[in-house]
Short mmCIF file of C-alpha atoms and ligand atoms in Angstrom, two decimals:
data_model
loop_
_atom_site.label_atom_id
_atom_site.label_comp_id
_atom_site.label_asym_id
_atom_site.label_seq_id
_atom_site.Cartn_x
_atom_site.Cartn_y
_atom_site.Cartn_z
CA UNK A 142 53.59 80.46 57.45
CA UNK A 143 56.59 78.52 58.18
CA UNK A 144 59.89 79.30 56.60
CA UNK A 145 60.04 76.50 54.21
CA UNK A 146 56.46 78.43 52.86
CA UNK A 147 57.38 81.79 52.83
CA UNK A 148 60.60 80.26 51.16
CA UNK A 149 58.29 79.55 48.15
CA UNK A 150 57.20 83.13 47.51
CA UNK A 151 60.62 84.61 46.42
CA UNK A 152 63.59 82.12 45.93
CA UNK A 153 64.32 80.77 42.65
CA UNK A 154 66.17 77.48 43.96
CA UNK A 155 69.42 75.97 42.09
CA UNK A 156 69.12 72.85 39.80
CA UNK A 157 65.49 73.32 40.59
CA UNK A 158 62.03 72.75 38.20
CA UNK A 159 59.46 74.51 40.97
CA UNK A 160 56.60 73.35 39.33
CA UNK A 161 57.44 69.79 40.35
CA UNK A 162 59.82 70.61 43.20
CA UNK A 163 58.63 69.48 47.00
CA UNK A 164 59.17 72.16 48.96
CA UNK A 165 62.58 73.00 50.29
CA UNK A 166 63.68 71.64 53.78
CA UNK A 167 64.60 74.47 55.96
CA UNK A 168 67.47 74.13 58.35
CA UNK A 169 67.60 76.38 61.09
CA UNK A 170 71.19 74.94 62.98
CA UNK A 171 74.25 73.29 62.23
CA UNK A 172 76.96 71.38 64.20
CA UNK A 173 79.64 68.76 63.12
CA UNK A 174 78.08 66.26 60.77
CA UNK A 175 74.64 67.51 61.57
CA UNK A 176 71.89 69.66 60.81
CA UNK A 177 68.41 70.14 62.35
CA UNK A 178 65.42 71.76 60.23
CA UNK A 179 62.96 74.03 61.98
CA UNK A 180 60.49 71.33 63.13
CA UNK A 181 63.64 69.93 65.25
CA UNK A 182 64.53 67.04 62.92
CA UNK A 183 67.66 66.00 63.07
CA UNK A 184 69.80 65.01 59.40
CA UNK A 185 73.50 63.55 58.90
CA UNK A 186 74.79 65.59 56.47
CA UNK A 187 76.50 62.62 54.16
CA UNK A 188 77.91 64.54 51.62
CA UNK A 189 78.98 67.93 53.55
CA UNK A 190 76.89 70.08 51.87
CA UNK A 191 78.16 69.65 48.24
CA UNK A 192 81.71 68.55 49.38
CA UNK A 193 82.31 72.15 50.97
CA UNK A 194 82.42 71.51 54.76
CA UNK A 195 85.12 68.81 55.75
CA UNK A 196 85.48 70.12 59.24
CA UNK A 197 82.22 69.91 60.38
CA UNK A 198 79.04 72.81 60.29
CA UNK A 199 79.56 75.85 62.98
CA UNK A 200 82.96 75.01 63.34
CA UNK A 201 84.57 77.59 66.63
CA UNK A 202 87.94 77.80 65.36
CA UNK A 203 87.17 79.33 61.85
CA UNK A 204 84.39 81.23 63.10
CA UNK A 205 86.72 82.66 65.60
CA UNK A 206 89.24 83.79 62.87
CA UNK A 207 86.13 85.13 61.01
CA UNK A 208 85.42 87.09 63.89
CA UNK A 209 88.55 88.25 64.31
CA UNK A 210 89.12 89.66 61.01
CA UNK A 211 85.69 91.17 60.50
CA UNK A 212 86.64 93.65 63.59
CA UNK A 213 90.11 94.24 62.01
CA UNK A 214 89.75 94.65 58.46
CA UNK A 215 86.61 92.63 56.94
CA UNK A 216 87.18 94.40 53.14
CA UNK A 217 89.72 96.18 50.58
CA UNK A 218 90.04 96.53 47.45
CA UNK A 219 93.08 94.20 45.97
CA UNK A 220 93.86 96.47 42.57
CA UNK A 221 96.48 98.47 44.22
CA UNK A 222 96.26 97.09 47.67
CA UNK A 223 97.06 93.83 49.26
CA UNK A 224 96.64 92.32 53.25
CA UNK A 225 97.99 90.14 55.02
CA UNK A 226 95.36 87.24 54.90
CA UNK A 227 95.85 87.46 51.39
CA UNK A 228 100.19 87.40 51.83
CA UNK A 229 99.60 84.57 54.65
CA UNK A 230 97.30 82.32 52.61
CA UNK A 231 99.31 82.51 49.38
CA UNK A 232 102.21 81.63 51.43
CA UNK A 233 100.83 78.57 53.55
CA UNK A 234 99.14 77.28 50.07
CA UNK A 235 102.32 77.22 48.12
CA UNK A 236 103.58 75.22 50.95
CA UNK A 237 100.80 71.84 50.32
CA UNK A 238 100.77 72.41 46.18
CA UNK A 239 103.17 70.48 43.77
CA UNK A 240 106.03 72.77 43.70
CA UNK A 241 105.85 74.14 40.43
CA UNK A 242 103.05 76.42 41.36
CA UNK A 243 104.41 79.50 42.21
CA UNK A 244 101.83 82.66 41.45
CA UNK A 245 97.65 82.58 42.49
CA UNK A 246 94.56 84.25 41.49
CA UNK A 247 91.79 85.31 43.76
CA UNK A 248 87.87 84.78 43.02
CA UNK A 249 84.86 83.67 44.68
CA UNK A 250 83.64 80.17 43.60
CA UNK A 251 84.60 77.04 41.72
CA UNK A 252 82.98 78.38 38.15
CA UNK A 253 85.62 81.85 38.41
CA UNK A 254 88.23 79.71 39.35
CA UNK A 255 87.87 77.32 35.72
CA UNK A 256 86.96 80.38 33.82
CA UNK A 257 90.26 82.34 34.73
CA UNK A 258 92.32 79.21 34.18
CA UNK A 259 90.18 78.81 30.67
CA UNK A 260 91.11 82.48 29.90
CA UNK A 261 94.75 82.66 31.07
CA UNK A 262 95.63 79.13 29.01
CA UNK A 263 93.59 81.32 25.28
CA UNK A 264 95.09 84.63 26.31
CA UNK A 265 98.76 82.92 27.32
CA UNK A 266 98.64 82.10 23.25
CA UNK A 267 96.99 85.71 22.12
CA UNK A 268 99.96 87.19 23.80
CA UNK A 269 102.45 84.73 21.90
CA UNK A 270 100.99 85.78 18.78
CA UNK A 271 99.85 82.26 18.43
CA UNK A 272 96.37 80.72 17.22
CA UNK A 273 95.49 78.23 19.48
CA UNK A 274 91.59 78.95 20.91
CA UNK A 275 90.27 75.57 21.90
CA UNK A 276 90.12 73.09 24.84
CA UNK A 277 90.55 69.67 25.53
CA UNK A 278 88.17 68.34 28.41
CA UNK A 279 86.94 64.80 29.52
CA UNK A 280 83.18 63.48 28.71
CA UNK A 281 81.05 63.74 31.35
CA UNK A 282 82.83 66.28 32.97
CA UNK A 283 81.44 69.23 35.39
CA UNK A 284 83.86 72.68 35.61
CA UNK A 285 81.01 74.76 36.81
CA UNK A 286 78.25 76.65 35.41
CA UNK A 287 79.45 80.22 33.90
CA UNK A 288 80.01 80.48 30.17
CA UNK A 289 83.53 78.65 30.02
CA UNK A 290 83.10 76.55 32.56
CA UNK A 291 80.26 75.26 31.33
CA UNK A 292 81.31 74.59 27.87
CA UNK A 293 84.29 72.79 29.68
CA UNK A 294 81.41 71.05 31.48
CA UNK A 295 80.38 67.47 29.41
CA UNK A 296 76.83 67.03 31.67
CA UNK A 297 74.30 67.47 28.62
CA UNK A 298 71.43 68.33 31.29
CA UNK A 299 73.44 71.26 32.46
CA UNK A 300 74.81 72.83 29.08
CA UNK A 301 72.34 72.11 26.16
CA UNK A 302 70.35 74.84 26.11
CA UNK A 303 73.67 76.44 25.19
CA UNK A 304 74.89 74.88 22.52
CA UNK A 305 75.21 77.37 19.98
CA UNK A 306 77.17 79.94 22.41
CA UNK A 307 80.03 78.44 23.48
CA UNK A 308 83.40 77.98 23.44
CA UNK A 309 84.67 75.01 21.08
CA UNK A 310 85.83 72.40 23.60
CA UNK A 311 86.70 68.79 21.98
CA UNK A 312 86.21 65.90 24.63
CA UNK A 313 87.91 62.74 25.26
CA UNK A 314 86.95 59.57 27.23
CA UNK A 315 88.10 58.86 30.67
CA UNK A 316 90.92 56.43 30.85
CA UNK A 317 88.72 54.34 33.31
CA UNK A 318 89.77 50.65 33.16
CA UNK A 319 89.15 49.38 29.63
CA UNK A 320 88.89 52.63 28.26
CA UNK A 321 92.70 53.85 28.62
CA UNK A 322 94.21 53.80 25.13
CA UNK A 323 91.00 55.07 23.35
CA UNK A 324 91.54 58.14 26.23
CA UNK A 325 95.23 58.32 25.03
CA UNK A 326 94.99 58.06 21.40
CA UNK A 327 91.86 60.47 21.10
CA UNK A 328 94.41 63.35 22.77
CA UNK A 329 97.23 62.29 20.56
CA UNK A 330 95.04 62.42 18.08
CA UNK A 331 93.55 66.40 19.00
CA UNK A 332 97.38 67.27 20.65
CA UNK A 333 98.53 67.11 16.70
CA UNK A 334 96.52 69.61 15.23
CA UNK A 335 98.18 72.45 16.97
CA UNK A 336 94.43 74.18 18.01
CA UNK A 337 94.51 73.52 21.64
CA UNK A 338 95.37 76.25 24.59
CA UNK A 339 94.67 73.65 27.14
CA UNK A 340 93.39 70.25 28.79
CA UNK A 341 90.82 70.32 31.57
CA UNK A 342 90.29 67.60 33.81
CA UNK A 343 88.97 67.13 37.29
CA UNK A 344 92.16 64.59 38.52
CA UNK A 345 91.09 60.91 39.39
CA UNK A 346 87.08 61.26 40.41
CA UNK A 347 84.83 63.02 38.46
CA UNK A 348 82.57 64.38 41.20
CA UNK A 349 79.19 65.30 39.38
CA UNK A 350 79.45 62.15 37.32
CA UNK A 351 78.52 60.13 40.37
CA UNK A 352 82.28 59.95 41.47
CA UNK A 353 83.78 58.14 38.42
CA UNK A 354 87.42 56.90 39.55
CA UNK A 355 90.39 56.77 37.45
CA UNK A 356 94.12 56.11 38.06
CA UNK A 357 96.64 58.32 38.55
CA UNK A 358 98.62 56.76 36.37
CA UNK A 359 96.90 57.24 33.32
CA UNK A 360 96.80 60.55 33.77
CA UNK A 361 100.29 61.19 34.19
CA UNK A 362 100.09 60.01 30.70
CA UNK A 363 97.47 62.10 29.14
CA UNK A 364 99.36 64.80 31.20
CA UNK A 365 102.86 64.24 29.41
CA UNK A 366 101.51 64.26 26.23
CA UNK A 367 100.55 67.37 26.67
CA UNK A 368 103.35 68.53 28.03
CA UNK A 369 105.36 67.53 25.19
CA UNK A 370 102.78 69.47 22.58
CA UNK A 371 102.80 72.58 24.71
CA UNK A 372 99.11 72.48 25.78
CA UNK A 373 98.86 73.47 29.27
CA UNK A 374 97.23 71.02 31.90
CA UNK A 375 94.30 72.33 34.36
CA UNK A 376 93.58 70.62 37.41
CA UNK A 377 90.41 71.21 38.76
CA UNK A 378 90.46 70.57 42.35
CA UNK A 379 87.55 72.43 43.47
CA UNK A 380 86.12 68.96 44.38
CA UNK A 381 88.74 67.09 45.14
CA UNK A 382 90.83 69.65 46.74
CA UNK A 383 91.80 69.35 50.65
CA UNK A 384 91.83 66.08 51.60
CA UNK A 385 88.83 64.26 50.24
CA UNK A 386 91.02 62.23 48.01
CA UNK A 387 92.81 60.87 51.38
CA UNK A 388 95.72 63.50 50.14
CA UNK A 389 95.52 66.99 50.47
CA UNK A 390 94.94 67.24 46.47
CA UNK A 391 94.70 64.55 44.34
CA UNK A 392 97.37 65.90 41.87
CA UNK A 393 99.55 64.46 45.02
CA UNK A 394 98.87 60.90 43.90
CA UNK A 395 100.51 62.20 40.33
CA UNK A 396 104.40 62.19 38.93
CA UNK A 397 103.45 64.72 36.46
CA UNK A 398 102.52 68.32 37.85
CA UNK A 399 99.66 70.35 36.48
CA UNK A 400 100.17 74.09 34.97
CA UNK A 401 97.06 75.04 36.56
CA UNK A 402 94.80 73.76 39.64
CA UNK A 403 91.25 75.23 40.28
CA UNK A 404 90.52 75.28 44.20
CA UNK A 405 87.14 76.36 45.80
CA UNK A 406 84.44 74.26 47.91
CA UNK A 407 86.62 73.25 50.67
CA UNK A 408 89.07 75.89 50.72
CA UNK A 409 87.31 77.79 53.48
CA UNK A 410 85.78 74.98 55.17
CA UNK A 411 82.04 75.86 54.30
CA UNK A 412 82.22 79.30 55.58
CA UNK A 413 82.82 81.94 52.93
CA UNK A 414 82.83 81.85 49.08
CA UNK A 415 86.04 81.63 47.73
CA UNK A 416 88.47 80.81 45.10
CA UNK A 417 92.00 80.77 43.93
CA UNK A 418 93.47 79.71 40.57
CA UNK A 419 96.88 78.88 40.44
CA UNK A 420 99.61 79.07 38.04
CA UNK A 421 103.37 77.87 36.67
CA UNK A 422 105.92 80.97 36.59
CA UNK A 423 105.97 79.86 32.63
CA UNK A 424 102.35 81.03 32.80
CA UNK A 425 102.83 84.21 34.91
CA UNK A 426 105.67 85.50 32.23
CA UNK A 427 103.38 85.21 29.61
CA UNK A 428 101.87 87.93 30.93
CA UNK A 429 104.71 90.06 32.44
CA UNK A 430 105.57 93.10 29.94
CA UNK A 431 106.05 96.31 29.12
CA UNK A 432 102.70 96.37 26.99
CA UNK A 433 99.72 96.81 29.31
CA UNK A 434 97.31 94.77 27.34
CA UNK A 435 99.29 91.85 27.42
CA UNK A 436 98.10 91.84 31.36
CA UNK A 437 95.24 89.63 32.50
CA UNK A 438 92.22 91.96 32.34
CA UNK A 439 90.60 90.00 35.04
CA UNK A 440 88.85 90.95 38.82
CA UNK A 441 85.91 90.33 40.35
CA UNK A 442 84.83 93.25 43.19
CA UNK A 443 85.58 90.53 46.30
CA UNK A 444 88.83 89.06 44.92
CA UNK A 445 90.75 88.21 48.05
CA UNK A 446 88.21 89.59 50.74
CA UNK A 447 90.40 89.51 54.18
CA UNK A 448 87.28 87.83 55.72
CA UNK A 449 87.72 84.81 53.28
CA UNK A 450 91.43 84.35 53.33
CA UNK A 451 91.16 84.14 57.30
CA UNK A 452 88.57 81.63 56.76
CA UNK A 453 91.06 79.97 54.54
CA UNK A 454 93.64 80.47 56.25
CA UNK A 455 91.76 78.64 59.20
CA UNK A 456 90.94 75.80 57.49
CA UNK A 457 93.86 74.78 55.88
CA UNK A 458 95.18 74.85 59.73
CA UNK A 459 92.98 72.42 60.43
CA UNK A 460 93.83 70.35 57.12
CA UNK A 461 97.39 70.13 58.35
CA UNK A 462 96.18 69.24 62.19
CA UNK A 463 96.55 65.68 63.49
CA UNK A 464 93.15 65.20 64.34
CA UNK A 465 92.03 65.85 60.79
CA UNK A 466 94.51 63.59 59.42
CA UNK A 467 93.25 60.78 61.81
CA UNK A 468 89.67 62.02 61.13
CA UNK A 469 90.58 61.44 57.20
CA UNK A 470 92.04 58.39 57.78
CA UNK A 471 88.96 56.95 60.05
CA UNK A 472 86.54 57.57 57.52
CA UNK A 473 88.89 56.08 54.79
CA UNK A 474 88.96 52.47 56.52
CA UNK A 475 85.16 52.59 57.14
CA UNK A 476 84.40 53.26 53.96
CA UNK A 477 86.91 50.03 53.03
CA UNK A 478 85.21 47.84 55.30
CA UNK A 479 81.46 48.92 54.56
CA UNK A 480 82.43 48.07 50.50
CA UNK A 481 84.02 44.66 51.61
CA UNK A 482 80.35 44.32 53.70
CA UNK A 483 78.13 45.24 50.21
CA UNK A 484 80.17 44.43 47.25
CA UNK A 485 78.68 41.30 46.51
CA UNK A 486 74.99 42.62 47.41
CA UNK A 487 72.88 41.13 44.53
CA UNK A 488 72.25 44.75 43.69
CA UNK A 489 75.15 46.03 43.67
CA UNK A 490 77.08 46.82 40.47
CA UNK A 491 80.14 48.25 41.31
CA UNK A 492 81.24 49.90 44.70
CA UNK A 493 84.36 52.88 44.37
CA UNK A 494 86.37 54.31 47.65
CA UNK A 495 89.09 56.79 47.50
CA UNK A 496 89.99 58.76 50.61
CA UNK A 497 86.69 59.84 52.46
CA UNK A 498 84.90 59.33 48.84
CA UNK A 499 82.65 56.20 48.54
CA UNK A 500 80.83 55.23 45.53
CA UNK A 501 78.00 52.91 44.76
CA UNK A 502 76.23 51.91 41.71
CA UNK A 503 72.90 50.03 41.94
CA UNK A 504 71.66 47.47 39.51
CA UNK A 505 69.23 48.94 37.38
CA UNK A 506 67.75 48.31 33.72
CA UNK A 507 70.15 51.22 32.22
CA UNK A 508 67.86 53.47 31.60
CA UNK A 509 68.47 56.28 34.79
CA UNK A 510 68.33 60.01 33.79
CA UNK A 511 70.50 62.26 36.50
CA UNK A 512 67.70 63.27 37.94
CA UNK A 513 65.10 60.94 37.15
CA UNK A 514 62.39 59.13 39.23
CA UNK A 515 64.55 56.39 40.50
CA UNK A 516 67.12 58.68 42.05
CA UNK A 517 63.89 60.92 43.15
CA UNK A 518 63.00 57.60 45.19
CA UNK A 519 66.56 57.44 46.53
CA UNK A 520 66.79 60.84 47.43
CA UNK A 521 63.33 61.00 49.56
CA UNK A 522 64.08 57.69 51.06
CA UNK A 523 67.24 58.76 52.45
CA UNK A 524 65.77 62.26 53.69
CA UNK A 525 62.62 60.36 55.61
CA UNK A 526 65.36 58.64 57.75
CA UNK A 527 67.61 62.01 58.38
CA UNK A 528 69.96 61.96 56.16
CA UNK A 529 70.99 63.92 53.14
CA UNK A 530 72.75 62.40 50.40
CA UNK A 531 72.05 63.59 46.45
CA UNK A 532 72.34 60.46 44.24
CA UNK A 533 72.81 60.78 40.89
CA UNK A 534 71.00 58.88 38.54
CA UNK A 535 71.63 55.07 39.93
CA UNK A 536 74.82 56.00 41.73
CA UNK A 537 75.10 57.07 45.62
CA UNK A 538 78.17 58.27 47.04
CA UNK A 539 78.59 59.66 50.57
CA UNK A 540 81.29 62.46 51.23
CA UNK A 541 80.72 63.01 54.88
CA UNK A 542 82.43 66.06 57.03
CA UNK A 543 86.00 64.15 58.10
CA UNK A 544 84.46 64.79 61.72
CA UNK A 545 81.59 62.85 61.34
CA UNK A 546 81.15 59.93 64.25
CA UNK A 547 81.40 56.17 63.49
CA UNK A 548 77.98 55.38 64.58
CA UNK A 549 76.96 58.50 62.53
CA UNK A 550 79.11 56.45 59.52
CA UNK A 551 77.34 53.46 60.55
CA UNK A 552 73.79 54.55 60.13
CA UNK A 553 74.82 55.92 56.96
CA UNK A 554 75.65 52.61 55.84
CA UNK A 555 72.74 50.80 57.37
CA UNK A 556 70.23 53.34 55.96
CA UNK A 557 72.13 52.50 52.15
CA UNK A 558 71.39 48.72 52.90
CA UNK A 559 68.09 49.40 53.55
CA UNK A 560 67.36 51.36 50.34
CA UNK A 561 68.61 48.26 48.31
CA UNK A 562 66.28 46.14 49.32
CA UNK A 563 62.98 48.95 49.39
CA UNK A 564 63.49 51.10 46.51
C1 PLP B 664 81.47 72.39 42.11
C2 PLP B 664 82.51 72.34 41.07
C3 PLP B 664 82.80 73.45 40.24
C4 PLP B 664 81.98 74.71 40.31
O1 PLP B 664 82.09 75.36 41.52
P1 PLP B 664 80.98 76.45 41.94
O2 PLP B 664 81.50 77.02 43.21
O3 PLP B 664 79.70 75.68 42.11
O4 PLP B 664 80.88 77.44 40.85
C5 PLP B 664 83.83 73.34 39.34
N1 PLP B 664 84.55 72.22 39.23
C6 PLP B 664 84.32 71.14 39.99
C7 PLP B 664 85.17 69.93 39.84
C8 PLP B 664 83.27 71.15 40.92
O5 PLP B 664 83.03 70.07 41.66
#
């Protein structure tokens, strides 16, 4: 039996229905903006492995510090103890955030990271003495897949089975063009009732939607509004955090500054899961007293493993090297020219870049489910020719590694051509 069979006997696969389900591809290596599966084919990885690996797969200088800090101290407990990975990579991240963020939270994947913010905006009020127990959040969006995350989360597929057990979350359209004052006066309109802890929003591109854009602009209004009602603001990042937005986080792109951001995926550059929530001093104070249960009753057994802060630690080195920013850059002005090159394809609907992020939406008679038999097509056409990219529903994006190779880029593009014409 090969490994993709003996795969088949144990593992329950994610977003997976394994009656239908082809078998899973198994990939034995990994290097830059490749992987190879264990018959020796070769795949570009187009959209880094669920936007976690911008730096390319194996990378030598993070597995280095890996190494490094599993022979020096590769676990502690943080109630009662702290390290200096954790001290280093709270101090180099409050460096590249807006600078109203001023105290973080440890945890291990983009889900903890929305559910702590969720619970520290409900608990911030509980400690006030003050009733406010629901969130605002965008339609269609995707916080993750744990209880509050998920109600956050607007992606019927993923949440209705659920319906009855979670926590009330009122949703809002996204000001995309055309749709900005319904966006602003449905929040005016929920902002007045006095029932909201917070608002929720992944800031300009909704990743799991298919990369829906909006601008910044409009959400420096939503985000004032809030502001001026008291309702804290959550960035969620974990997608768009570390450069993929052509910034290091697209709250940079924003005159208003969040209470909150959410940061996972990238954070470690693919290595180690990870997670850090971080927060306003207002927030932190609402917290800070004499009475023990007003503390944040919140830990996971892992929060701030050394291992994963050196990994961190790493990769935000190589965020802030020159090479990266070129590599960002690079991809950036492909990206422009290849939407220039297919705009006005005849089936071609609408075509979105921002930073390394490039969207496209294929003509189609309306009616594609996110994970339908149209983006089924898609998806196999694009693995037969080595290279992975997940569409959803009609849209394909491609988030590449920012290390991946022009002609690597190229054939991307080509390969996208091609599926216009024979799917
Ligand atoms: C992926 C994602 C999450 C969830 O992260 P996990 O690590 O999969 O739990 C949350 N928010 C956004 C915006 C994401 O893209």
């Amino acid at each position: 039996m090969n490994l993709s069979e003996r795969d088949l006997q144990y593992n329950w696969h994610p977003y997976t229905q394994h009656k239908t389900a082809q078998p899973h591809i198994a990939i034995t290596k990994g290097e830059g903006a490749l992987l190879w599966d264990e018959n020796g084919k070769e795949y570009i990885d187009a959209i880094a492995s669920w936007w976690v690996n911008p730096y390319g797969h194996s990378n030598r200088f993070i597995a280095d510090a890996i190494y490094k800090q599993l022979t020096t101290l590769e676990h502690v407990l943080f109630g009662g103890f702290t390290h200096e990975p954790a001290v280093q990579v709270a101090e180099k991240l409050m460096q590249l955030l807006p600078n109203n963020q001023q105290k973080l939270f440890y945890s291990d994947n983009g889900s903890t990271a929305v559910e702590i913010a969720i619970k520290v905006a409900l608990q911030y009020f509980y400690n006030k003495g003050e009733r406010r127990t629901k969130i605002i959040a965008f339609e269609n969006a995707f916080h993750g897949d744990t209880f509050a995350a998920m109600a956050a989360s607007g992606i019927s597929f993923f949440t209705e089975a659920f319906k009855g057990s979670l926590l009330e979350v009122i949703r809002i359209p996204v000001p995309t063009p055309s749709h900005e004052a319904d966006s602003y006066e449905a929040l005016e309109r929920l902002l007045k009732t006095n029932e909201f802890a917070g608002f929720i929003f992944e800031p300009l591109v909704q990743g799991a939607a298919g990369m829906v854009m909006y601008a910044p602009a409009e959400l420096d209004k939503l985000m004032a509004l809030c502001k001026k009602h008291r309702v804290f603001t959550i960035a969620d990042e974990v997608m768009t955090g570390f450069g993929k937005t052509g910034k290091n986080f697209a709250c940079d792109y924003l005159t208003e500054k969040p209470d909150m951001m959410c940061l996972s995926k990238a954070l470690t550059g693919g290595t180690i899961p990870m997670a850090i929530t971080t927060f306003t001093q207002e927030l932190f104070e609402g917290f800070y007293d004499d009475d023990v249960n007003k503390a944040l009753f919140h830990g996971h057994t892992f929060t701030a493993n050394p291992t994963g802060c050196a990994a961190a630690l790493a990769s935000m080195q190589l965020l802030e090297s020159d090479v990266m920013k070129q590599n960002i850059q690079r991809v950036n002005k492909q990206h422009l020219a290849f939407q220039q090159r297919i705009q006005n394809h005849p089936r071609v609907a609408t075509t979105r870049v921002l930073g390394v992020i490039f969207a496209l939406e294929i003509k189609t008679d309306g009616t594609e489910s996110y994970y339908g038999a149209f983006r089924n097509k898609l998806y196999n056409f694009f693995i037969g020719k080595g290279i992975i990219l997940r569409p959803v529903g009609n849209i394909v994006y491609v988030l590449p590694p920012y290390v991946i190779s022009d002609a690597q880029l190229e054939k991307i593009y080509q390969t996208l051509e091609e599926a216009l014409t024979e799917c």
